[in-house]
MMTF fields as JSON, N, C-alpha, C and O atoms, coordinates in Angstrom:
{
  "mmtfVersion": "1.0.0",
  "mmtfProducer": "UNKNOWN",
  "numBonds": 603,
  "numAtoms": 604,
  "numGroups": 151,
  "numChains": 1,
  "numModels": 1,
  "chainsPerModel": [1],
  "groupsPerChain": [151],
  "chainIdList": ["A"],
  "bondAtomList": [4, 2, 8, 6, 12, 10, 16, 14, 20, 18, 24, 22, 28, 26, 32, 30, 36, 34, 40, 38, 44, 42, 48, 46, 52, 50, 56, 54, 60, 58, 64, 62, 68, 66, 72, 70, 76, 74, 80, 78, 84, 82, 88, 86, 92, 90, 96, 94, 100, 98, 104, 102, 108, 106, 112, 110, 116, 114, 120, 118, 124, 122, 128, 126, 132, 130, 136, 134, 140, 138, 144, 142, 148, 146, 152, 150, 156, 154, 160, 158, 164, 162, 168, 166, 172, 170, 176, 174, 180, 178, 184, 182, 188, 186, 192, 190, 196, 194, 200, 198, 204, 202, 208, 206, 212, 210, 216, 214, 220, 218, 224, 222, 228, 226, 232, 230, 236, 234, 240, 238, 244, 242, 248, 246, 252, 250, 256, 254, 260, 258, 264, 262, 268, 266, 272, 270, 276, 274, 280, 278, 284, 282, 288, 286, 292, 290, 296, 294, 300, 298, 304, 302, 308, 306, 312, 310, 316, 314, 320, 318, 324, 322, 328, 326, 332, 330, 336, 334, 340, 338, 344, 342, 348, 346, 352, 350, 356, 354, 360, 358, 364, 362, 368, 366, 372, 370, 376, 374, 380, 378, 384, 382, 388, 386, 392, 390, 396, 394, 400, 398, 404, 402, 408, 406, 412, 410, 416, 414, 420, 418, 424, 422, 428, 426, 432, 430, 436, 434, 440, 438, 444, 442, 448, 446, 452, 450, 456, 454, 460, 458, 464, 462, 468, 466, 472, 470, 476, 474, 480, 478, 484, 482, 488, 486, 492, 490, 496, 494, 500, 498, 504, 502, 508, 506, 512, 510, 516, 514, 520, 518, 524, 522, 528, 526, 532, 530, 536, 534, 540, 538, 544, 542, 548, 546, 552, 550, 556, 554, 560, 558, 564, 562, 568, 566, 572, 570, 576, 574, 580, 578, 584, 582, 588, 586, 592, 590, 596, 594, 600, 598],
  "bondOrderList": [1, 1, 1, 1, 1, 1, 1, 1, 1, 1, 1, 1, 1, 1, 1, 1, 1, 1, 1, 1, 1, 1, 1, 1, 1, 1, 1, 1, 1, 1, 1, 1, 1, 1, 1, 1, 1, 1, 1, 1, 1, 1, 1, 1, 1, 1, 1, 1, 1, 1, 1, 1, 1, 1, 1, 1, 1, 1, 1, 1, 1, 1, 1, 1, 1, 1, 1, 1, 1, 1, 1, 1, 1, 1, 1, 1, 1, 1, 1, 1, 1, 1, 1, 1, 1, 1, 1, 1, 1, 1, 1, 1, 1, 1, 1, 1, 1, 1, 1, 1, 1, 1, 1, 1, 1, 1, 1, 1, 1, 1, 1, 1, 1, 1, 1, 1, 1, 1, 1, 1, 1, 1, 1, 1, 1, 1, 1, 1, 1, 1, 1, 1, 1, 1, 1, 1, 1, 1, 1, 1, 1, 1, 1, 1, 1, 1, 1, 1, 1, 1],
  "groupList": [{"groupName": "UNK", "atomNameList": ["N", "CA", "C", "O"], "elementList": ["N", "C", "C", "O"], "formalChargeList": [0, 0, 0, 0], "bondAtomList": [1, 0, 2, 1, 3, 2], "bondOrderList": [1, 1, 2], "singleLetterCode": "X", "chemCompType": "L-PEPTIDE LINKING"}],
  "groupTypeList": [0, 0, 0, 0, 0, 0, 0, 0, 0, 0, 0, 0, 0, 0, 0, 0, 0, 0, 0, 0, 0, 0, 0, 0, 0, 0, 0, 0, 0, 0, 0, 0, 0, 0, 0, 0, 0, 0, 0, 0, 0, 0, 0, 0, 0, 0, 0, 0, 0, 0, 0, 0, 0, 0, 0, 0, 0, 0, 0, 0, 0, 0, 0, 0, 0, 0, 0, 0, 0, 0, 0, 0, 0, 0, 0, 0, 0, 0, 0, 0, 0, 0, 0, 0, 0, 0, 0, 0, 0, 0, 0, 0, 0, 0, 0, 0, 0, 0, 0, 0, 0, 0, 0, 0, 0, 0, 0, 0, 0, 0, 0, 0, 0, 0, 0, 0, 0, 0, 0, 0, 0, 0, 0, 0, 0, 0, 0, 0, 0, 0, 0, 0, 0, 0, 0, 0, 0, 0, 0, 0, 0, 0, 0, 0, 0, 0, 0, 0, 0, 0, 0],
  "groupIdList": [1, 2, 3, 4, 5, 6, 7, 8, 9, 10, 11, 12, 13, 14, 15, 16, 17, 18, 19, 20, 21, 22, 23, 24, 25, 26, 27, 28, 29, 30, 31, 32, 33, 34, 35, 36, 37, 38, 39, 40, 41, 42, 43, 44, 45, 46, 47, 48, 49, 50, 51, 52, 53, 54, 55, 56, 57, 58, 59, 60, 61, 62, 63, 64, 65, 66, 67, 68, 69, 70, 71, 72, 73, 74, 75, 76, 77, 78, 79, 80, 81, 82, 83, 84, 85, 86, 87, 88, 89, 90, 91, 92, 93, 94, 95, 96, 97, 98, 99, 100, 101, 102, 103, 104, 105, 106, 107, 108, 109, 110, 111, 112, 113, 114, 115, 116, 117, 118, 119, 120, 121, 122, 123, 124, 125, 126, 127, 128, 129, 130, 131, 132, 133, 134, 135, 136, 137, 138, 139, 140, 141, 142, 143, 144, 145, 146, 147, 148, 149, 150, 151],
  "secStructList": [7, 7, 7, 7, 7, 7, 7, 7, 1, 7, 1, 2, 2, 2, 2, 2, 2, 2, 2, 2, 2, 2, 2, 2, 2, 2, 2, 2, 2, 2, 2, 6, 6, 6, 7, 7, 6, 6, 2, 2, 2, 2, 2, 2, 2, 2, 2, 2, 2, 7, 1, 7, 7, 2, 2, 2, 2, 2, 2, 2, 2, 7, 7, 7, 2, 2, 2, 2, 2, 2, 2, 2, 6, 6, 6, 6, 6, 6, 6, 1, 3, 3, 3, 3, 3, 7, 1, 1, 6, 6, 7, 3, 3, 3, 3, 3, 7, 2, 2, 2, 2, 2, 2, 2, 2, 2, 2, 2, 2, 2, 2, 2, 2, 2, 2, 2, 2, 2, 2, 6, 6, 1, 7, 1, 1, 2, 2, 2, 2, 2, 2, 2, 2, 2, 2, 2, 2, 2, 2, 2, 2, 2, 2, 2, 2, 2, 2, 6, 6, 6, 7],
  "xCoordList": [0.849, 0.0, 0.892, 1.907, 0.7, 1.205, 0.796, -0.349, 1.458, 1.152, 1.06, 2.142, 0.357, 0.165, 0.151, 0.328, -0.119, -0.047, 1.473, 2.003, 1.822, 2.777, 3.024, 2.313, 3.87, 3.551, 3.911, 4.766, 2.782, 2.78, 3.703, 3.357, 4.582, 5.524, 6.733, 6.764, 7.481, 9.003, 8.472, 7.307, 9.077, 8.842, 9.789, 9.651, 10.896, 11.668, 10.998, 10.87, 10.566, 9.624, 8.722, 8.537, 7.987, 6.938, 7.142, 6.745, 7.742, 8.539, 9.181, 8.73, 9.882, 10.236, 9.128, 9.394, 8.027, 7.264, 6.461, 5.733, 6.368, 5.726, 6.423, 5.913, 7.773, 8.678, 8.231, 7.617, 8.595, 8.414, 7.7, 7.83, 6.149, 4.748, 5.071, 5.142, 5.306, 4.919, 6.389, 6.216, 7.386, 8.274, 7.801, 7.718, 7.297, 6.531, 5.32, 5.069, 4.618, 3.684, 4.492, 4.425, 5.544, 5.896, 6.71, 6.029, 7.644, 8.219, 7.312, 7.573, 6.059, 5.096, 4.979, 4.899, 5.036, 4.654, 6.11, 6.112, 7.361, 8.583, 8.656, 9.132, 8.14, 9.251, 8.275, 8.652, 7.075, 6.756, 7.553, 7.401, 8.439, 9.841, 10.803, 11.715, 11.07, 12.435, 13.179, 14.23, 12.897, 13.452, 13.322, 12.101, 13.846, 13.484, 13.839, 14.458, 13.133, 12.924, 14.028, 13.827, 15.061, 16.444, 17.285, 17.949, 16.827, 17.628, 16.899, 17.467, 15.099, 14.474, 14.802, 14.536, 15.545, 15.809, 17.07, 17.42, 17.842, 19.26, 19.518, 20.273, 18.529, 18.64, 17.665, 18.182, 16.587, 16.029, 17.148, 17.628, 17.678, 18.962, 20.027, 20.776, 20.306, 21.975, 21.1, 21.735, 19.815, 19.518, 19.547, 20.192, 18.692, 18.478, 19.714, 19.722, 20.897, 22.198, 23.505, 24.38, 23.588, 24.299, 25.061, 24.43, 26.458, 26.974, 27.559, 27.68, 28.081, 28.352, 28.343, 27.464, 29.701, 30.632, 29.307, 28.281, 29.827, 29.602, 28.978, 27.824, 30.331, 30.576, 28.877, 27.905, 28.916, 27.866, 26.818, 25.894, 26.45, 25.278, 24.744, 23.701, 25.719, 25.783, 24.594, 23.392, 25.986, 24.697, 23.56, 22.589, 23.239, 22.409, 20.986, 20.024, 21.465, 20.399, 20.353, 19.555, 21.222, 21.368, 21.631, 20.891, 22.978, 23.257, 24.604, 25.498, 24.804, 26.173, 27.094, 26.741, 28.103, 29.163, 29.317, 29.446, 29.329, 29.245, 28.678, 28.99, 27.037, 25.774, 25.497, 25.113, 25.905, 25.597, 26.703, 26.305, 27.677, 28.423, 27.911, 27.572, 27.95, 27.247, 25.762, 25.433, 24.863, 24.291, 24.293, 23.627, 25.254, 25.643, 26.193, 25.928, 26.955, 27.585, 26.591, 27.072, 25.205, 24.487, 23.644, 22.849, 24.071, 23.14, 24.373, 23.93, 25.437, 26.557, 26.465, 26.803, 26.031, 26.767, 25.439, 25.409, 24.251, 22.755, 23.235, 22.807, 24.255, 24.143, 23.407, 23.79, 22.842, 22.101, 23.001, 22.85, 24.124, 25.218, 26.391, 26.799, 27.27, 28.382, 29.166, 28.468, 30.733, 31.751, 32.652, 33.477, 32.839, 33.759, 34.909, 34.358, 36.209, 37.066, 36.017, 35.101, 37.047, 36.127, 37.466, 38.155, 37.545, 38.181, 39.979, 40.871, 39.904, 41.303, 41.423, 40.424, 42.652, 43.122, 41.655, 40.635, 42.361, 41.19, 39.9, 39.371, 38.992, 37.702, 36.866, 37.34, 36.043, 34.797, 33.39, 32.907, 32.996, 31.66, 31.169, 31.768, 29.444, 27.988, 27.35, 27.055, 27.23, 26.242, 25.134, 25.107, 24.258, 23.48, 23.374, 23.481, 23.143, 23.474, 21.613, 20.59, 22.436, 20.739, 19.863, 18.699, 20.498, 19.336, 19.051, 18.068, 20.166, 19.486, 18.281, 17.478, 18.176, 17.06, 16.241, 15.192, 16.052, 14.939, 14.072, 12.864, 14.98, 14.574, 13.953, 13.061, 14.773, 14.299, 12.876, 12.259, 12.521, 11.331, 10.164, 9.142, 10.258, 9.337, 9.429, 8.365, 10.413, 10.204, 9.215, 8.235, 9.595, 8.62, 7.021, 6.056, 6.907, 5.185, 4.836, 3.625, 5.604, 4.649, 5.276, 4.464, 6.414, 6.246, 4.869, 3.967, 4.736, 3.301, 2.13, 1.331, 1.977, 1.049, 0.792, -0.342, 2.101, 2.417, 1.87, 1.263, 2.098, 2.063, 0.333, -0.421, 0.019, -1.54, -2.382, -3.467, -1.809, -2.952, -2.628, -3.502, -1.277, -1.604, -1.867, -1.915, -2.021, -2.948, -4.283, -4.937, -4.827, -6.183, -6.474, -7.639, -5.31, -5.936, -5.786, -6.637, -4.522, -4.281, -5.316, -5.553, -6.046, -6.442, -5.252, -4.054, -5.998, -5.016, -4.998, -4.189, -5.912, -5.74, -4.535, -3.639, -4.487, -3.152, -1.878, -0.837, -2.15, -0.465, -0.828, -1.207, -0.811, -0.122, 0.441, 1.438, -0.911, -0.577, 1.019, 2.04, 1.135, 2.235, 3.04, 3.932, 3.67, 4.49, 4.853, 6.011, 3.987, 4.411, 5.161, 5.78, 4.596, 5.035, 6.67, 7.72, 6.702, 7.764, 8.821, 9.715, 8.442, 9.521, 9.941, 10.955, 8.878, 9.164, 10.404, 11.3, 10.255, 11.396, 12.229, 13.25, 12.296, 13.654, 14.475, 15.49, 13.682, 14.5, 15.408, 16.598, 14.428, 14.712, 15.879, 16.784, 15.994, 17.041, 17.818, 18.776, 18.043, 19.062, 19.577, 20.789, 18.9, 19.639, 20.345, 21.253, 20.053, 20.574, 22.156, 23.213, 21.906, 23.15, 23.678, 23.417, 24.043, 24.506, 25.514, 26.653, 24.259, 24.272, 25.318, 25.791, 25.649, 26.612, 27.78, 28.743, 27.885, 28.832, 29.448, 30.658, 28.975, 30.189, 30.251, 30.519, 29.77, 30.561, 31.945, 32.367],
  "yCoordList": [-1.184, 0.0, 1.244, 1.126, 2.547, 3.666, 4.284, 4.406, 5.566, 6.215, 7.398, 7.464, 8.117, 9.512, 11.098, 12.17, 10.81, 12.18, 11.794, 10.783, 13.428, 13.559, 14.775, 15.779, 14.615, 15.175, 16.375, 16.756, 17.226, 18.272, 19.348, 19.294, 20.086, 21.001, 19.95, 18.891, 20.17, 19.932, 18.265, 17.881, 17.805, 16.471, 16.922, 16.494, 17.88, 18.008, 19.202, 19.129, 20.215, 20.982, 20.755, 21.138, 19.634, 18.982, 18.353, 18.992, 17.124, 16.473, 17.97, 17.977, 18.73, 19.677, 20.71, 21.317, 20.787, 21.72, 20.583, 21.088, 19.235, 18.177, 18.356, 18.614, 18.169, 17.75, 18.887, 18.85, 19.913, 21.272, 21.359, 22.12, 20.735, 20.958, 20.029, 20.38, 18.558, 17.29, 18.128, 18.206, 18.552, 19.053, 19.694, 19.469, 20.817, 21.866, 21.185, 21.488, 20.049, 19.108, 19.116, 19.745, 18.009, 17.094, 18.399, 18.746, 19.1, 20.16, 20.558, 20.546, 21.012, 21.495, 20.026, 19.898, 19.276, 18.288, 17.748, 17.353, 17.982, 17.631, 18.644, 18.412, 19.903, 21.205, 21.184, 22.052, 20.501, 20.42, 19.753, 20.046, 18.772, 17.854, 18.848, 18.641, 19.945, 20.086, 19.95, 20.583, 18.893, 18.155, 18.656, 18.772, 19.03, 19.067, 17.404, 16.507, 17.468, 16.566, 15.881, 14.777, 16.476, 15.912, 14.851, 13.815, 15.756, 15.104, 13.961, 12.877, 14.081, 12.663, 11.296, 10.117, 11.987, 10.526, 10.582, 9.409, 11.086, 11.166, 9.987, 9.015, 10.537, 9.717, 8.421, 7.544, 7.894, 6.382, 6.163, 5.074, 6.626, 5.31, 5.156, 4.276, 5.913, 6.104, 4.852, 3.839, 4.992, 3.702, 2.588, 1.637, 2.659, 1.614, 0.464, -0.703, 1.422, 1.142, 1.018, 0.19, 2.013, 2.294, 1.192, 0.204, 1.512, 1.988, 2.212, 1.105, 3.298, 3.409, 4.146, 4.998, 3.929, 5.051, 5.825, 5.355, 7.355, 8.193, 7.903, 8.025, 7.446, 7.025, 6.159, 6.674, 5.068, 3.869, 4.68, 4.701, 5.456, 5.873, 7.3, 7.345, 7.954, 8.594, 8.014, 8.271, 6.533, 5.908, 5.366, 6.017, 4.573, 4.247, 5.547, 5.515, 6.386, 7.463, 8.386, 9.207, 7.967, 8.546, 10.029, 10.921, 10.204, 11.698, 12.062, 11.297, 13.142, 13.348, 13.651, 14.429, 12.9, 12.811, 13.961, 13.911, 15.391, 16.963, 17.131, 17.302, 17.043, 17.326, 16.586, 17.008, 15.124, 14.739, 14.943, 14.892, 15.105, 15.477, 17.058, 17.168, 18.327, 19.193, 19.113, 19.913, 17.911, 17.617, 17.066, 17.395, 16.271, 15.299, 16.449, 16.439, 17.299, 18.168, 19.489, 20.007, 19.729, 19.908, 19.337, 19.791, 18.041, 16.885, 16.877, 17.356, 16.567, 15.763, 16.798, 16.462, 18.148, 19.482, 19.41, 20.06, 18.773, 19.049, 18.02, 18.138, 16.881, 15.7, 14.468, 13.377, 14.384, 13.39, 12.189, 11.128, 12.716, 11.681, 11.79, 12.771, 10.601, 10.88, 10.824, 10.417, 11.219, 10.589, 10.468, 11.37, 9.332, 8.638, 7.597, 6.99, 7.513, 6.956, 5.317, 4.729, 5.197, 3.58, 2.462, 2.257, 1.696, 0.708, 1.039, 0.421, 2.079, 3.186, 4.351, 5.045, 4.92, 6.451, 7.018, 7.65, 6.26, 7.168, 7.028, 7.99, 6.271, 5.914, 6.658, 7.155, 6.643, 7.052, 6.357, 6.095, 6.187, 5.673, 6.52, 7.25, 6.783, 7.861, 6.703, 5.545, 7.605, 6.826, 7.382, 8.605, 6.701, 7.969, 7.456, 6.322, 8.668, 8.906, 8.422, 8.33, 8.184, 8.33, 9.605, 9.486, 10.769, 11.442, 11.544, 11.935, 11.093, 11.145, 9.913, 9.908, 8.719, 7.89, 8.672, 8.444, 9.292, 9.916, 10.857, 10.872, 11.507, 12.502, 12.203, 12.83, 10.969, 10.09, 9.439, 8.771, 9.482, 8.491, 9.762, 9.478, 10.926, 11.811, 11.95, 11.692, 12.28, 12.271, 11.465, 11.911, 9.816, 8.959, 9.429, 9.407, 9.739, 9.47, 10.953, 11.101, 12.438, 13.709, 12.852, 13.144, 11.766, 11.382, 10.619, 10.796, 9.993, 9.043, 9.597, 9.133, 10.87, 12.081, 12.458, 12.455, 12.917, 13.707, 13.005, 13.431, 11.723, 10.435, 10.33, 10.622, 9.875, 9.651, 10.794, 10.573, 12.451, 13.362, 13.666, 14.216, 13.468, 13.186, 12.06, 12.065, 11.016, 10.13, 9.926, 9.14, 10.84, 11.51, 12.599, 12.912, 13.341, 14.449, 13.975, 14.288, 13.12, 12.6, 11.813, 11.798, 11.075, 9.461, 8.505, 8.782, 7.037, 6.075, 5.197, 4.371, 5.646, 5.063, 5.525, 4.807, 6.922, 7.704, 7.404, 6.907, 7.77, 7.461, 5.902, 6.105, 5.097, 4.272, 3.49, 2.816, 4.002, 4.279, 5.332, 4.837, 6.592, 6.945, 6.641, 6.977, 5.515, 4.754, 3.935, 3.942, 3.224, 2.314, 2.752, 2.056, 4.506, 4.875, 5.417, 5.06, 5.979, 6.214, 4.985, 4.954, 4.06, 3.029, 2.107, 1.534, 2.311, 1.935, 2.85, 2.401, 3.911, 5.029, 4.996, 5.097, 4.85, 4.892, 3.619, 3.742, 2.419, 1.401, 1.537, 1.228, 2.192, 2.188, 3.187, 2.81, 4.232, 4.706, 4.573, 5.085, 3.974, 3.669, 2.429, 2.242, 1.82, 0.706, 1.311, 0.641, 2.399, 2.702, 3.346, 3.227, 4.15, 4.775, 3.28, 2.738, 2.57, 1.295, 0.459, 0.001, 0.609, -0.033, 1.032, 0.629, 2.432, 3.495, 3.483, 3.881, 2.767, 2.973, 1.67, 1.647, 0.581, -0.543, -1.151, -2.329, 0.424, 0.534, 0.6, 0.677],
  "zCoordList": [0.0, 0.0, 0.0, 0.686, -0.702, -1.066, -0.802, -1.237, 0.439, 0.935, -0.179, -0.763, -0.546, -1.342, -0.705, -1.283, 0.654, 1.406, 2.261, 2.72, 2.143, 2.711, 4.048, 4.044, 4.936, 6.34, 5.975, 5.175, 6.992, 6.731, 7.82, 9.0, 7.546, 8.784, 9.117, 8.491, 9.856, 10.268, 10.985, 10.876, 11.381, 12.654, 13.685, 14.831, 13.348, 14.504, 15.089, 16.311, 14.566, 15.314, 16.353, 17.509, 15.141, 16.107, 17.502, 18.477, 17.679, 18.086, 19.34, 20.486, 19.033, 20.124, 20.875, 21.913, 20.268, 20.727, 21.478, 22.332, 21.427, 22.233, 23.509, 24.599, 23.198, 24.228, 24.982, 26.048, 24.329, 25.751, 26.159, 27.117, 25.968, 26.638, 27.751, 28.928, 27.214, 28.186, 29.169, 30.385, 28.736, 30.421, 31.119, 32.327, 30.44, 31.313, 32.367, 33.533, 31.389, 32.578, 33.695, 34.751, 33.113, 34.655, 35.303, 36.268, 35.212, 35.905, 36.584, 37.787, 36.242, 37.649, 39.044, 40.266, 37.899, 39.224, 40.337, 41.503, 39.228, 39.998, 41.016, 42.128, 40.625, 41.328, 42.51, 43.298, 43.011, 44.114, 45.445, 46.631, 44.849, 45.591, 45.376, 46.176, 44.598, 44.001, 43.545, 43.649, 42.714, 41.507, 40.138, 40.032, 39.005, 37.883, 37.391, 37.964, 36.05, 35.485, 34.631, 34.123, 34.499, 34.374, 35.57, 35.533, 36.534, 37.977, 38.021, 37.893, 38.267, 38.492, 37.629, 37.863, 36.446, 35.543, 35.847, 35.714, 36.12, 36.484, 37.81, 37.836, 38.901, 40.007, 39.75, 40.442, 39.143, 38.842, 38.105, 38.422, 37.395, 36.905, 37.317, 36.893, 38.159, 39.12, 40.167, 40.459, 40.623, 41.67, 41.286, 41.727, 40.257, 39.232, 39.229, 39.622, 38.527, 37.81, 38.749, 38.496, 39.995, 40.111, 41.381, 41.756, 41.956, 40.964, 39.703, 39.178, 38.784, 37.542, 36.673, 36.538, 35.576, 35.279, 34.563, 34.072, 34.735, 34.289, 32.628, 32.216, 31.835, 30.405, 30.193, 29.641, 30.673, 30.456, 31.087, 30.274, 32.276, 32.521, 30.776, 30.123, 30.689, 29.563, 28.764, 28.694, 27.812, 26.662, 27.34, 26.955, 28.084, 28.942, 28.466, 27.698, 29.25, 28.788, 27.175, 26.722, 26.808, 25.403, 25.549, 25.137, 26.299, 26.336, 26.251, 26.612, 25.814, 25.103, 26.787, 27.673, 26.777, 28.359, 29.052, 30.275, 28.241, 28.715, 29.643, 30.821, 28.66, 29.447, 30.862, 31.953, 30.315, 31.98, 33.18, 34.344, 32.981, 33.857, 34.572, 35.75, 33.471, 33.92, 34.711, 35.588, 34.2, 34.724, 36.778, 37.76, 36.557, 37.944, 39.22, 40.422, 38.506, 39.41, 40.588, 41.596, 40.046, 40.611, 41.543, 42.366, 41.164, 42.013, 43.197, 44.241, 43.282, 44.111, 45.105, 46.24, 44.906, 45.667, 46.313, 47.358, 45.985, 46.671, 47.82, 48.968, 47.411, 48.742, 47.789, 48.211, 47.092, 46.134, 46.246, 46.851, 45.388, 44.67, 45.02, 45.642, 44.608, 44.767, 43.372, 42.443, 42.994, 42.179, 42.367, 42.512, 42.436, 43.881, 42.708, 41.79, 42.844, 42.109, 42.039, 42.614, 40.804, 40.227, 40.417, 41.416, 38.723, 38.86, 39.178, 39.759, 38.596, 38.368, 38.355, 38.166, 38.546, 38.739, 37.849, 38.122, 36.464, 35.256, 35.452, 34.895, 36.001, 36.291, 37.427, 38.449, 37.191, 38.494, 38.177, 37.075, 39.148, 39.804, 40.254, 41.044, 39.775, 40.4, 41.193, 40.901, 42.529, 42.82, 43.604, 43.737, 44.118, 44.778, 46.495, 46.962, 47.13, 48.914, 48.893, 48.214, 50.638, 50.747, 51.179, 51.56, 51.09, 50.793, 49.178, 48.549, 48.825, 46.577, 46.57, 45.637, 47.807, 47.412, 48.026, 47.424, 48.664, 49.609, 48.569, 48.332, 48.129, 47.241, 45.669, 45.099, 45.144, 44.352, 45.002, 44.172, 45.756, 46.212, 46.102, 45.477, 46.589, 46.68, 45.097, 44.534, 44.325, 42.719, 42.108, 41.511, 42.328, 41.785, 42.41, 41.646, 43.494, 43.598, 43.239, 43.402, 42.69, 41.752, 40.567, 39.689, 39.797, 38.403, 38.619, 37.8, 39.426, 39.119, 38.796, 37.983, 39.596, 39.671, 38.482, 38.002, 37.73, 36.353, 35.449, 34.467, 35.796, 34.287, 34.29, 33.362, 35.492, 35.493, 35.079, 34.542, 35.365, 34.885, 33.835, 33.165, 33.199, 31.559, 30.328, 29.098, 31.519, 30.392, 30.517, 29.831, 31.654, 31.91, 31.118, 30.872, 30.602, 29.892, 28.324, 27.491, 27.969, 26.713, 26.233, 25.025, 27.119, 27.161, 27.213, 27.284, 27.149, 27.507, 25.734, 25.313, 25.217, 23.845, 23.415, 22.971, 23.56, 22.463, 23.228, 22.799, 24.328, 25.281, 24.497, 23.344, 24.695, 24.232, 22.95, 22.694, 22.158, 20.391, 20.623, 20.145, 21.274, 21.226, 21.492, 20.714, 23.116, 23.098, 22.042, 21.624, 21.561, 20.875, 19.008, 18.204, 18.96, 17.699, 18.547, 18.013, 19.407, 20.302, 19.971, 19.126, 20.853, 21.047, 19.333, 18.935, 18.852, 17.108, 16.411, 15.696, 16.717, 16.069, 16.505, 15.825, 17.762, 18.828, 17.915, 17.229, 18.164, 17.718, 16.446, 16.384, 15.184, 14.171, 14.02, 13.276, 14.522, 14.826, 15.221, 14.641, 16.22, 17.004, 16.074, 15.962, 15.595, 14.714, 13.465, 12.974, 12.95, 11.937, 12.447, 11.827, 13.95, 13.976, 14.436, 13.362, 14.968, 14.868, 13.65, 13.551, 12.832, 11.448, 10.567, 9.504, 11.085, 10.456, 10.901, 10.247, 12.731, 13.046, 12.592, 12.817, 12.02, 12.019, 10.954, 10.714, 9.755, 8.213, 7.971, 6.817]
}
């Protein structure tokens, strides 16, 4: 079957003007803990994961090594985390304190908050038609940069 219409406006536009709405959601609901919405995924996968290097938490989240470091260094100075030498001189390990689980724990129940009043306002048909167009692209992408890097 042949598609004949074609999309209309940017996808990366789109795609960014989504993103900034759904942050702006959950940011109201993080900044009631004091969390923005970087840190809350920062700290579920430092618990999740940790401990662990910087580097692997990076791809892990799909973020360029800069950002999350600039990222981490606001967290460590709150008491959250630590970066604490690893296997060697050259290495380090994140991990998180326990006030970063404490604080991680009040995160998860305004993310739960966040998630539920927007698939109350989305519906639950589309959130998940959108996951699933979500996690379809991700893949496909991510396989291609894959498939580029081991030309």
């Amino acid at each position: 079957m042949e598609i004949t219409t074609k999309p209309k406006g940017c996808t990366n536009l789109k795609l960014r003007q989504l993103g900034r709405m759904v942050t702006r959601h959950y940011d109201h609901y993080m900044s009631e803990v004091g969390l923005k919405n970087t840190q809350y995924a920062l700290l579920s996968h430092i618990v999740k994961l940790g401990p662990i290097r910087p580097g692997d938490l990076a791809k892990r989240m799909q973020m360029d090594a800069s950002t999350l470091t600039r990222n981490l260094q606001p967290m460590a100075a709150q008491g959250w985390l630590t970066v604490g030498a690893g296997e060697n001189a050259r290495s380090r390990l994140v991990d998180a304190t326990v006030a970063g689980h404490a604080i991680r724990a009040e995160g998860q129940r305004a993310w739960k908050a966040a998630q539920l009043a927007l698939n109350e306002r989305l519906g639950m048909e589309r959130v998940l038609a959108l996951h699933d167009l979500l996690d379809s692209c991700i893949a496909t992408l991510d396989q291609e940069s894959s498939d580029a890097t081991t030309v």
